[in-house]
Short mmCIF file of C-alpha atoms and ligand atoms in Angstrom, two decimals:
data_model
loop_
_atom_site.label_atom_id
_atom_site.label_comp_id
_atom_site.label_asym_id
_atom_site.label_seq_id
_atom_site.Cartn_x
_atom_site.Cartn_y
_atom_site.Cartn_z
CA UNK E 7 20.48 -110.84 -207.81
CA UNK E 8 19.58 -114.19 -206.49
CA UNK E 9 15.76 -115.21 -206.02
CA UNK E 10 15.89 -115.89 -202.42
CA UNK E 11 18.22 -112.85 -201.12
CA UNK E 12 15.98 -110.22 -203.30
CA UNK E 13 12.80 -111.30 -201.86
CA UNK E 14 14.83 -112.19 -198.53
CA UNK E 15 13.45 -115.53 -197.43
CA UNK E 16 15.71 -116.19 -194.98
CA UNK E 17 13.71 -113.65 -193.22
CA UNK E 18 10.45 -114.37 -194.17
CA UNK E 19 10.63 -118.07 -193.68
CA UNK E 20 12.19 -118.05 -190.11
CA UNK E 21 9.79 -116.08 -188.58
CA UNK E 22 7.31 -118.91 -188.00
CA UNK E 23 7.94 -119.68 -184.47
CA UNK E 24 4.54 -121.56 -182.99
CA UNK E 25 4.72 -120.39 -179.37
CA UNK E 26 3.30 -124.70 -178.50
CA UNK E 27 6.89 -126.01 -179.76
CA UNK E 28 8.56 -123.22 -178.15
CA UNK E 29 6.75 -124.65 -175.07
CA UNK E 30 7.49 -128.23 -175.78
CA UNK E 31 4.38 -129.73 -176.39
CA UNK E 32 4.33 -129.00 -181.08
CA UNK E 33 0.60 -128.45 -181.96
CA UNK E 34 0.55 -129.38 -185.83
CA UNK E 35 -2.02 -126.87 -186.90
CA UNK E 36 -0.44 -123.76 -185.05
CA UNK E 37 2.13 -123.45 -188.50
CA UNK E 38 -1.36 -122.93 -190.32
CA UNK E 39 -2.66 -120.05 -188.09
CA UNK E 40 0.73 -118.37 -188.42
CA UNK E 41 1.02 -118.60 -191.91
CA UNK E 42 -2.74 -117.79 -192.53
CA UNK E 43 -2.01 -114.29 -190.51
CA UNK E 44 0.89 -113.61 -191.80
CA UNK E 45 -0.09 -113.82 -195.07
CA UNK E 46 -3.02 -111.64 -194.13
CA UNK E 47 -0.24 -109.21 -192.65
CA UNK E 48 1.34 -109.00 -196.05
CA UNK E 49 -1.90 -108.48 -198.22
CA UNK E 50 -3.08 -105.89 -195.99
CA UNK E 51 0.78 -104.18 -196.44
CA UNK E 52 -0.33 -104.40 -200.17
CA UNK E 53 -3.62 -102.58 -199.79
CA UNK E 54 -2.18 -99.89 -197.62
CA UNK E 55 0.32 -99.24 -200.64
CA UNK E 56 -2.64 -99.18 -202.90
CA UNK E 57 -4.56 -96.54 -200.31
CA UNK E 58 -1.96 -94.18 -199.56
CA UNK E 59 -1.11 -93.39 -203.62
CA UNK E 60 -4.95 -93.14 -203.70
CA UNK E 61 -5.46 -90.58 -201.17
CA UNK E 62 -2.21 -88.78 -202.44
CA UNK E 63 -3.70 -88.54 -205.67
CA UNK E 64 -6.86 -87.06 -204.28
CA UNK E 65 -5.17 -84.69 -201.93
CA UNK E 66 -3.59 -82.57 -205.04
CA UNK E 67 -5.78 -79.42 -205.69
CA UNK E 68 -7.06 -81.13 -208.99
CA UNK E 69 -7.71 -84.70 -209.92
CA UNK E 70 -6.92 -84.73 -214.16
CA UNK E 71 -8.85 -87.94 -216.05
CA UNK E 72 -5.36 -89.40 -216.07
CA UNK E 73 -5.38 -89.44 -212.49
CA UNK E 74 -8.64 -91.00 -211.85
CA UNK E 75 -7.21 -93.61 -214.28
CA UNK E 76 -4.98 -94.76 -212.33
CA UNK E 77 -7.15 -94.60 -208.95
CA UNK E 78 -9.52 -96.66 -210.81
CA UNK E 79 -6.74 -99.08 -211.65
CA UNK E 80 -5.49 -99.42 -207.98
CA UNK E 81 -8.49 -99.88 -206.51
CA UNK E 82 -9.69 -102.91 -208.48
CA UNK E 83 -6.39 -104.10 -207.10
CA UNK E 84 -7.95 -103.58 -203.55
CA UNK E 85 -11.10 -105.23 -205.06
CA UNK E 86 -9.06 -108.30 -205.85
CA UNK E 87 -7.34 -108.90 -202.97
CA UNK E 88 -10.29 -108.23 -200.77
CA UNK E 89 -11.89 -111.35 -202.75
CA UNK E 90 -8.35 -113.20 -201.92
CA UNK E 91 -8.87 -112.70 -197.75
CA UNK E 92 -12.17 -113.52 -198.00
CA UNK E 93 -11.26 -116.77 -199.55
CA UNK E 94 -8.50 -117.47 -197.67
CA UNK E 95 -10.60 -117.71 -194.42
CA UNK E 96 -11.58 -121.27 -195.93
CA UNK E 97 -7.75 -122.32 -195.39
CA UNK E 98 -7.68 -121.81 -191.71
CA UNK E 99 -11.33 -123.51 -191.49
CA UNK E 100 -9.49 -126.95 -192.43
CA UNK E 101 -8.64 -126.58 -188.84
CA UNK E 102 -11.00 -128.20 -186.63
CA UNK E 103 -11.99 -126.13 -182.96
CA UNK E 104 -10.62 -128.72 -181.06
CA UNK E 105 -7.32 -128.65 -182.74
CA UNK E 106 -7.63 -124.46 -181.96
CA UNK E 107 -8.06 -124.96 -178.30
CA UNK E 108 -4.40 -127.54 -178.15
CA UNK E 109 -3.07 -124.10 -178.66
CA UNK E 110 -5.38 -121.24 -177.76
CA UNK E 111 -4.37 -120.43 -174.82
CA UNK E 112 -0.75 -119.93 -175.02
CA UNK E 113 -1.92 -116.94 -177.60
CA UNK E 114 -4.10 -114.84 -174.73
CA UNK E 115 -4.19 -111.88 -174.28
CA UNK E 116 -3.33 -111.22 -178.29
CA UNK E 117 -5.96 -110.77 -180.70
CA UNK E 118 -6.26 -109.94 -184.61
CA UNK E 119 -7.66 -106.95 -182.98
CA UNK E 120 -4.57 -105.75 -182.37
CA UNK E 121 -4.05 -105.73 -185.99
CA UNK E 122 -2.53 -102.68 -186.69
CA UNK E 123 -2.75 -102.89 -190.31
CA UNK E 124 -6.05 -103.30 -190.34
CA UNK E 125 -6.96 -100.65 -188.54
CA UNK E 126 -4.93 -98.48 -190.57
CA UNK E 127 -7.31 -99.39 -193.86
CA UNK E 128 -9.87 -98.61 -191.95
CA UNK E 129 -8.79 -95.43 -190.29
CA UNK E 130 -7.32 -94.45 -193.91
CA UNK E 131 -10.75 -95.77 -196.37
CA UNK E 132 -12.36 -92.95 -193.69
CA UNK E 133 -14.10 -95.39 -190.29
CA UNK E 134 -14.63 -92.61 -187.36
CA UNK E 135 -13.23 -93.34 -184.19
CA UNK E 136 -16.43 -92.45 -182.46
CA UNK E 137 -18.52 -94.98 -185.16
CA UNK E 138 -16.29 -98.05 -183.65
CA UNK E 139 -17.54 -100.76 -181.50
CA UNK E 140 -16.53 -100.93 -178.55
CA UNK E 141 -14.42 -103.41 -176.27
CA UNK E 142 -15.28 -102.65 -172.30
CA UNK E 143 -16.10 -99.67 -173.25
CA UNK E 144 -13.06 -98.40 -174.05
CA UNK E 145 -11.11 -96.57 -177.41
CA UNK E 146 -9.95 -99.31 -179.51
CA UNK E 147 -6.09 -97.99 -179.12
CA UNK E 148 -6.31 -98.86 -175.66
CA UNK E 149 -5.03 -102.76 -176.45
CA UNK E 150 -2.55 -101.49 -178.39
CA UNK E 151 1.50 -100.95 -177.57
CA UNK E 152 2.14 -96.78 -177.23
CA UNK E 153 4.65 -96.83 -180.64
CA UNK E 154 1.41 -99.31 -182.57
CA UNK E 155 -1.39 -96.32 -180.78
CA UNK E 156 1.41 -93.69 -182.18
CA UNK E 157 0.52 -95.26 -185.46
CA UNK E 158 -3.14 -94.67 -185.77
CA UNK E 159 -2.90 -91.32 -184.33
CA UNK E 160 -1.18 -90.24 -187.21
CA UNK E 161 -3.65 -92.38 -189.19
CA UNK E 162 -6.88 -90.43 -187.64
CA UNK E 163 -5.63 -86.99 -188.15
CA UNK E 164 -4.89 -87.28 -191.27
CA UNK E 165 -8.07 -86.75 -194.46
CA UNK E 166 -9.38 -89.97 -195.11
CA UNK E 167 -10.26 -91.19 -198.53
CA UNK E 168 -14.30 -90.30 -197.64
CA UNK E 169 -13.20 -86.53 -196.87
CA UNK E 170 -11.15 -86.06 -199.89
CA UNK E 171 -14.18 -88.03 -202.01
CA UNK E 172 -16.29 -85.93 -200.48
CA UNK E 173 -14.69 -82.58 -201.32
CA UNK E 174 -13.96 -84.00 -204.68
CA UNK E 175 -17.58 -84.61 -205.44
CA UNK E 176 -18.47 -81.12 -203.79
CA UNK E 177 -16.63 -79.42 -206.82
CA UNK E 178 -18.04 -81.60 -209.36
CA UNK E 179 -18.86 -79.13 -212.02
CA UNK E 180 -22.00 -79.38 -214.35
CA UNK E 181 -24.69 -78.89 -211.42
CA UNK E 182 -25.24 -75.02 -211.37
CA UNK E 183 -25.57 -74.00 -214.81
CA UNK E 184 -27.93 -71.51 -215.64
CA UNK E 185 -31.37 -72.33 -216.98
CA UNK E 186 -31.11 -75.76 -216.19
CA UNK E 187 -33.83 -76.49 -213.30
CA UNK E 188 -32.98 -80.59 -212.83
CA UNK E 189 -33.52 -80.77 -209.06
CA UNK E 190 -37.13 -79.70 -209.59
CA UNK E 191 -37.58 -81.99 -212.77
CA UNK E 192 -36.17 -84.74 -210.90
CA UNK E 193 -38.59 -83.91 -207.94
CA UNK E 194 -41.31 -84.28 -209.97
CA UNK E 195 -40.13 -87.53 -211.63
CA UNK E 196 -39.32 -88.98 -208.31
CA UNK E 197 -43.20 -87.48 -206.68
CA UNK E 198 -44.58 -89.36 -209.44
CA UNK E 199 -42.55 -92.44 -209.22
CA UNK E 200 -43.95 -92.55 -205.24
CA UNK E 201 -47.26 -91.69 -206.06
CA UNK E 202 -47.50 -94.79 -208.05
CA UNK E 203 -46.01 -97.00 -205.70
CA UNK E 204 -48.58 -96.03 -202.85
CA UNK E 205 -51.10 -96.57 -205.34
CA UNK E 206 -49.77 -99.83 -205.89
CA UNK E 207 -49.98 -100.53 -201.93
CA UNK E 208 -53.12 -99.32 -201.24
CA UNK E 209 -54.33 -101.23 -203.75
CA UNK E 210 -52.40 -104.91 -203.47
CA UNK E 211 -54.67 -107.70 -203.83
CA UNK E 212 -53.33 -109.80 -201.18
CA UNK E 213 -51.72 -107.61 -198.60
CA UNK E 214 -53.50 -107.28 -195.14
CA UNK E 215 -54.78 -103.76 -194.24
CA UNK E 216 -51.91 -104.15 -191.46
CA UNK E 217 -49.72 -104.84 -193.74
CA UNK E 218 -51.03 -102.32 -196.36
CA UNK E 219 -50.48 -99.18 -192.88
CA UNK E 220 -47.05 -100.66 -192.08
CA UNK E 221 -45.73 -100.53 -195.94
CA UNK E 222 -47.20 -96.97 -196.70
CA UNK E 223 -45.71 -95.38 -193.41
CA UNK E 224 -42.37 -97.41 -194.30
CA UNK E 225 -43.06 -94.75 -197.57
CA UNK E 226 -43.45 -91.93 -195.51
CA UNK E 227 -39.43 -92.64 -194.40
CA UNK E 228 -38.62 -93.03 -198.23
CA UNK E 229 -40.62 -89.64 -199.07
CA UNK E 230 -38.65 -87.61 -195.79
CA UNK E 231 -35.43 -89.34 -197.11
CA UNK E 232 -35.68 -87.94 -200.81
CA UNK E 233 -37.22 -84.43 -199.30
CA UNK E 234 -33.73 -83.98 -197.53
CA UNK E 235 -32.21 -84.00 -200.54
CA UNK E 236 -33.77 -80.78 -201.41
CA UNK E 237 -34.15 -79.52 -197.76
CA UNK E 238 -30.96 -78.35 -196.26
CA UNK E 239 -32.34 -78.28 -192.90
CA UNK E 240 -33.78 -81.85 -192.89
CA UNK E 241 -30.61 -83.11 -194.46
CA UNK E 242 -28.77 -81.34 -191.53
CA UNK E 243 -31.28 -83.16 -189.18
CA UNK E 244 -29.77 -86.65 -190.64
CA UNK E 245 -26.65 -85.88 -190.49
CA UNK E 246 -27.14 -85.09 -186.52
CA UNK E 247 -28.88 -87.94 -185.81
CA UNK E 248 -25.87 -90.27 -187.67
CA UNK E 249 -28.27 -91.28 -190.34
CA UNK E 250 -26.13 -89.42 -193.07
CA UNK E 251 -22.76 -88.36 -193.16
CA UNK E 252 -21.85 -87.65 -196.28
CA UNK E 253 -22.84 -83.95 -197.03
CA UNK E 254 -25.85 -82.70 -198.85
CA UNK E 255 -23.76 -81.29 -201.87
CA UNK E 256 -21.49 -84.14 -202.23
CA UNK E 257 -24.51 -86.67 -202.15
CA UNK E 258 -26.39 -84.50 -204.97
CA UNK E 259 -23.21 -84.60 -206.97
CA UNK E 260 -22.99 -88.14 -206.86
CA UNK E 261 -26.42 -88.79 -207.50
CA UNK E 262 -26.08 -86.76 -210.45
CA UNK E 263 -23.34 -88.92 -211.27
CA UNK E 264 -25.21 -92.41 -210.54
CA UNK E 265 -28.02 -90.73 -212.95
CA UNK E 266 -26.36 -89.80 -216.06
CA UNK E 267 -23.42 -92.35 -215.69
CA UNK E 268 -24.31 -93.02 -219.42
CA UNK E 269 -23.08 -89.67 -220.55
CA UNK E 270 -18.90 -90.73 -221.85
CA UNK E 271 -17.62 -87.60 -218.98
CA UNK E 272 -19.71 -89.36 -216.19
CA UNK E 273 -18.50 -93.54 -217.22
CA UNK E 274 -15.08 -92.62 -214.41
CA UNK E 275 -16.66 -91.03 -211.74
CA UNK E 276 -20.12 -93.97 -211.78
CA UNK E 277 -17.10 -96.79 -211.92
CA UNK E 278 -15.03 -95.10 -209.33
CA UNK E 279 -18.32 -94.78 -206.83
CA UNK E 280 -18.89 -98.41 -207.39
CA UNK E 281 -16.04 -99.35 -206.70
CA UNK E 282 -16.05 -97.62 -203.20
CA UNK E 283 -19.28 -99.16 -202.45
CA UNK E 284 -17.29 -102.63 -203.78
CA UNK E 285 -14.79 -102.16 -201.41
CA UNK E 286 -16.96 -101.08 -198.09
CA UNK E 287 -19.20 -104.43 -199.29
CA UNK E 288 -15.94 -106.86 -199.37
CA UNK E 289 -15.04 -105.53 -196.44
CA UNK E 290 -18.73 -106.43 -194.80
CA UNK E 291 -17.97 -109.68 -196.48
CA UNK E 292 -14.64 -110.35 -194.72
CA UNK E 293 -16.18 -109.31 -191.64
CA UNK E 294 -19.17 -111.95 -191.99
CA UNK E 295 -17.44 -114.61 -192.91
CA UNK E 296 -14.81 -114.20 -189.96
CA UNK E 297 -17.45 -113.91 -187.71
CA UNK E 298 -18.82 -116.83 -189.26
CA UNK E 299 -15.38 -118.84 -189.04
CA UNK E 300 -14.86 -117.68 -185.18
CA UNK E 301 -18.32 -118.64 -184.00
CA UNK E 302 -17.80 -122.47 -185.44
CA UNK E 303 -14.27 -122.02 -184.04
CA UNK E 304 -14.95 -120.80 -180.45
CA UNK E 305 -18.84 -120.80 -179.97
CA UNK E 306 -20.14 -118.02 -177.92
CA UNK E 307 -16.30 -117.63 -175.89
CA UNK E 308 -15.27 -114.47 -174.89
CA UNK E 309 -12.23 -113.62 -178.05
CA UNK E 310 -8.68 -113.80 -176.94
CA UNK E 311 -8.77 -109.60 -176.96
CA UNK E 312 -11.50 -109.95 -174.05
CA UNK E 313 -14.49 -109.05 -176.70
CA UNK E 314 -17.36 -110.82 -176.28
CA UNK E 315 -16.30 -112.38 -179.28
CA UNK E 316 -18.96 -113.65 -181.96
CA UNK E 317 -21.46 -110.69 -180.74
CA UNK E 318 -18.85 -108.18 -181.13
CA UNK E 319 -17.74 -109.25 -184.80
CA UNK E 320 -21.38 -109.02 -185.70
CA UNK E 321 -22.12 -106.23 -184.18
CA UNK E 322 -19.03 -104.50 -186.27
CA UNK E 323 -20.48 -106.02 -189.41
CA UNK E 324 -23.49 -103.73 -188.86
CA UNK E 325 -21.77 -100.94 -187.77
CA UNK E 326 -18.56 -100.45 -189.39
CA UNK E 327 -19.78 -99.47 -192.98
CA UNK E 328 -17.85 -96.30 -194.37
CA UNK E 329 -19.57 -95.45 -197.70
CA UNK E 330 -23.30 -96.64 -196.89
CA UNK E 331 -24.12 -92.91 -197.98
CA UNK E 332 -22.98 -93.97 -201.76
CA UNK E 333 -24.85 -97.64 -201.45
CA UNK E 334 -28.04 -95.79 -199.84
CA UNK E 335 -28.02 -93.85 -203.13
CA UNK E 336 -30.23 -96.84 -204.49
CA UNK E 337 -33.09 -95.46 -202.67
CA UNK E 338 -33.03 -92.31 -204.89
CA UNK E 339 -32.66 -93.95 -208.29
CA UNK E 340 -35.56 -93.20 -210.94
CA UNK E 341 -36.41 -95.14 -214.08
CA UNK E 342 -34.05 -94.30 -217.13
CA UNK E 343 -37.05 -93.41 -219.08
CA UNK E 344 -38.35 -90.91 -216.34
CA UNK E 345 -34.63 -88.63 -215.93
CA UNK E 346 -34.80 -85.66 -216.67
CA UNK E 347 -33.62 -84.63 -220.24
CA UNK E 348 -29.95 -82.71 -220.12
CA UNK E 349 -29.94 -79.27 -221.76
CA UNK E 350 -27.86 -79.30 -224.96
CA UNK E 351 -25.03 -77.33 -224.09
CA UNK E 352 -24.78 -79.59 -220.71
CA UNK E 353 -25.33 -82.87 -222.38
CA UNK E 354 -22.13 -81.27 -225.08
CA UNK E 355 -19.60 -80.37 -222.09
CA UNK E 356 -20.49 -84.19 -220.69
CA UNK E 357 -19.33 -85.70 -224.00
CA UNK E 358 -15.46 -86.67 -224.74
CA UNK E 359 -13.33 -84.26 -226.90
CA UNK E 360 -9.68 -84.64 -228.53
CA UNK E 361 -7.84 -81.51 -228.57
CA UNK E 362 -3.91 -80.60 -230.06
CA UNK E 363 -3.22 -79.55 -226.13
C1 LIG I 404 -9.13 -119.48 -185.42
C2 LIG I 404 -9.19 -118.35 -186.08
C3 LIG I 404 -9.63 -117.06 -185.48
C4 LIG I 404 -10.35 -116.80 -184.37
C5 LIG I 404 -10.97 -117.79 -183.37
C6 LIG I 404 -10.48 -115.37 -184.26
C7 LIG I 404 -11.16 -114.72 -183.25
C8 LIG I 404 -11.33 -113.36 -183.15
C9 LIG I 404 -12.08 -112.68 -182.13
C10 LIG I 404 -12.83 -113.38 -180.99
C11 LIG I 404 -12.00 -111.37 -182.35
C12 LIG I 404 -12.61 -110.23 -181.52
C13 LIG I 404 -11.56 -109.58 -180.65
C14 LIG I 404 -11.17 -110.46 -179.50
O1 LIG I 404 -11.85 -110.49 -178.51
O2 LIG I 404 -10.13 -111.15 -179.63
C15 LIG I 404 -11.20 -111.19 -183.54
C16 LIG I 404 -10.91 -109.98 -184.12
C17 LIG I 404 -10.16 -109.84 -185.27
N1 LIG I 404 -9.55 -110.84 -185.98
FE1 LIG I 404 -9.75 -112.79 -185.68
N2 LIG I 404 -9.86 -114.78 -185.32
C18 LIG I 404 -9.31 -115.78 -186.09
C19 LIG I 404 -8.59 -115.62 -187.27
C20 LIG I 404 -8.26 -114.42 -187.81
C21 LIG I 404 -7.48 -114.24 -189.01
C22 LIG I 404 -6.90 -115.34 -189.89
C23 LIG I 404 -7.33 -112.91 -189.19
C24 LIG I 404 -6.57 -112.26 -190.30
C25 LIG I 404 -5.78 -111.26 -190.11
C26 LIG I 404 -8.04 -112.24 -188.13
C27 LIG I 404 -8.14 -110.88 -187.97
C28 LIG I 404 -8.90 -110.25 -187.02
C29 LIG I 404 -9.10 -108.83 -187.00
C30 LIG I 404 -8.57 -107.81 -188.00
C31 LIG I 404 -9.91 -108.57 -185.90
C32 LIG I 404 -10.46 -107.20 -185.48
C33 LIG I 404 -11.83 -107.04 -186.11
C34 LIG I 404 -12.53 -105.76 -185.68
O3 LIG I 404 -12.25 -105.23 -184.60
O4 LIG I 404 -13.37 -105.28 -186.46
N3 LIG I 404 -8.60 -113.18 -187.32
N4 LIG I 404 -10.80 -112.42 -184.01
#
């Protein structure tokens, strides 16, 4: 094997073509935004590899320790190279806006929104079609080519990694066993826990009695939020309305998780969750600090892809999050000191053990 053939550079290195030489008129800095996406293109080839052994990993009928092992393993690779684009956004900032606009225009009407890639992680970490942002009010396939739509098709109807997290954490074990009553032990942890904060409000020494109304019915939200989790009904309400959409049974599970995460069975599944929350939080990041990059870049333009730019990439920032359920789980933490205190037998079946087998 020779270095260059086996990682076939001749290819890779000739397909720079800056559309302003092809044109005649070389702009210096259009090599940078080439290379920039491209290399974009390839990291986001990397994370797709990453993804789709994930979600075939999850889509067996069992997922052993080994397993989550390695889906641990793969997705601090995601982690990684999430920090890398985010980085990497600096590079193409060494280009000023004025050097962008010597070449802008010979790029219209393409747009990293037709990133197909992209979309793909998206589609495949578990974004809904109907959460997306839209671009004159039309599906976001509708700038694509028919074979690129074809693509993300497939993408959509296949189970995302949220739907196969959230049937895994639907048959986490552990949370029905007889004689143990921790919902209503936690309840009453958690009733005391907001008891004590509204005390705390209605009794701050420097808080207006306007502010001291708006923080306690801000508490009222908190207190409906935490009765859902015991309320199937109310929880069904949220999940209506788009202010859930994980389910009720997979959010207990992994609160149960987020709770005990001490006990040695638990230490997988608490890293695992944070590391989805990780990766939904880079990929806020990325989307910030683009948006970021293309308002110093074009101002308040309309984007190559006919958005209207700037306000569109922040408006995605807000909207685009796919595991908020798992970050919102914050709001339902309770002091160590206050959980509830496992049975025994439980606390024995959550500890590790070496068998012959
Ligand atoms: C001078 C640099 C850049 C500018 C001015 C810019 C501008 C824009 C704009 C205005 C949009 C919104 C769609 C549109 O109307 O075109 C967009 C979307 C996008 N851009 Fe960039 N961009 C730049 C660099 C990059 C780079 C380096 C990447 C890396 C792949 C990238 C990836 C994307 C992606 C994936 C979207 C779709 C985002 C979404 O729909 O959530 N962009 N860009």
């Amino acid at each position: 094997m020779y270095y260059g053939e086996y990682l076939k550079l001749s290819q890779l290195l000739s397909s720079q073509s800056p559309r302003s030489a092809e044109i005649g008129s070389p702009v210096h800095d259009e090599t940078l935004f080439i290379i920039v996406h491209q290399a974009y293109e390839l990291w986001f080839k990397q994370i797709l590899h990453e993804l789709d052994s994930i979600v075939g990993l999850f889509n067996a009928d069992q997922l052993s320790q080994a397993d989550l092992g390695l889906v641990l393993s793969r997705l601090d690779r995601i982690i990684k190279i999430q920090k890398i684009l985010i980085d990497q956004i600096e590079i193409l900032e060494t280009m000023t806006p004025m050097d962008f606009l010597e070449f802008r225009d010979l790029l219209s009407p393409a747009s990293g929104f037709q990133s197909v890639q992209f979309k793909l992680i998206e589609n495949k970490l578990g974004l809904l079609p109907e959460s997306r942002v839209k671009i004159g009010n039309q599906d976001y396939k509708h700038h694509l080519k028919p074979a690129d739509q074809a693509a993300i098709k497939t993408a959509e109807a296949e189970k995302s990694l949220f739907t196969l997290v959230e049937k895994w954490l639907e048959r986490t074990p552990f949370l029905n066993i007889e004689g143990f009553h921790f919902w209503e032990s936690y309840r009453e942890a958690v009733n005391k826990m907001l008891a004590a904060d509204v005390e705390r409000i209605k009794s701050h020494p420097t808080m207006s009695p306007q502010g001291i109304s708006g923080s306690l019915e801000q508490y009222k939200r908190i207190e409906s939020s935490y009765n859902s989790l015991f309320d199937a009904g109310a929880y069904d309400k949220l999940i209506a309305s788009g202010e859930r959409r994980l389910s009720q049974k997979a959010t207990r599970a992994a609160l149960f998780i987020l709770l005990y995460r001490d006990e040695p069975v638990l230490q997988l599944p608490h890293t695992f969750l944070r590391q989805l929350v990780d990766i939904d939080h880079n990929l806020v990041s990325w989307r910030n600090r683009h948006a970021l990059m293309v308002f110093r870049m074009i101002g308040r333009k309309i984007g190559t892809g006919a958005s209207s730019g700037h306000e569109y990439l922040k408006n995605t920032v807000e909207r685009h999050y796919i595991f908020q359920d798992l970050t919102n789980l914050s709001s339902f933490i309770i002091a160590r000191s206050a959980l509830p205190k496992l049975p025994t037998d439980l606390r024995s079946q959550l500890g590790f053990y070496y068998t012959d087998e």
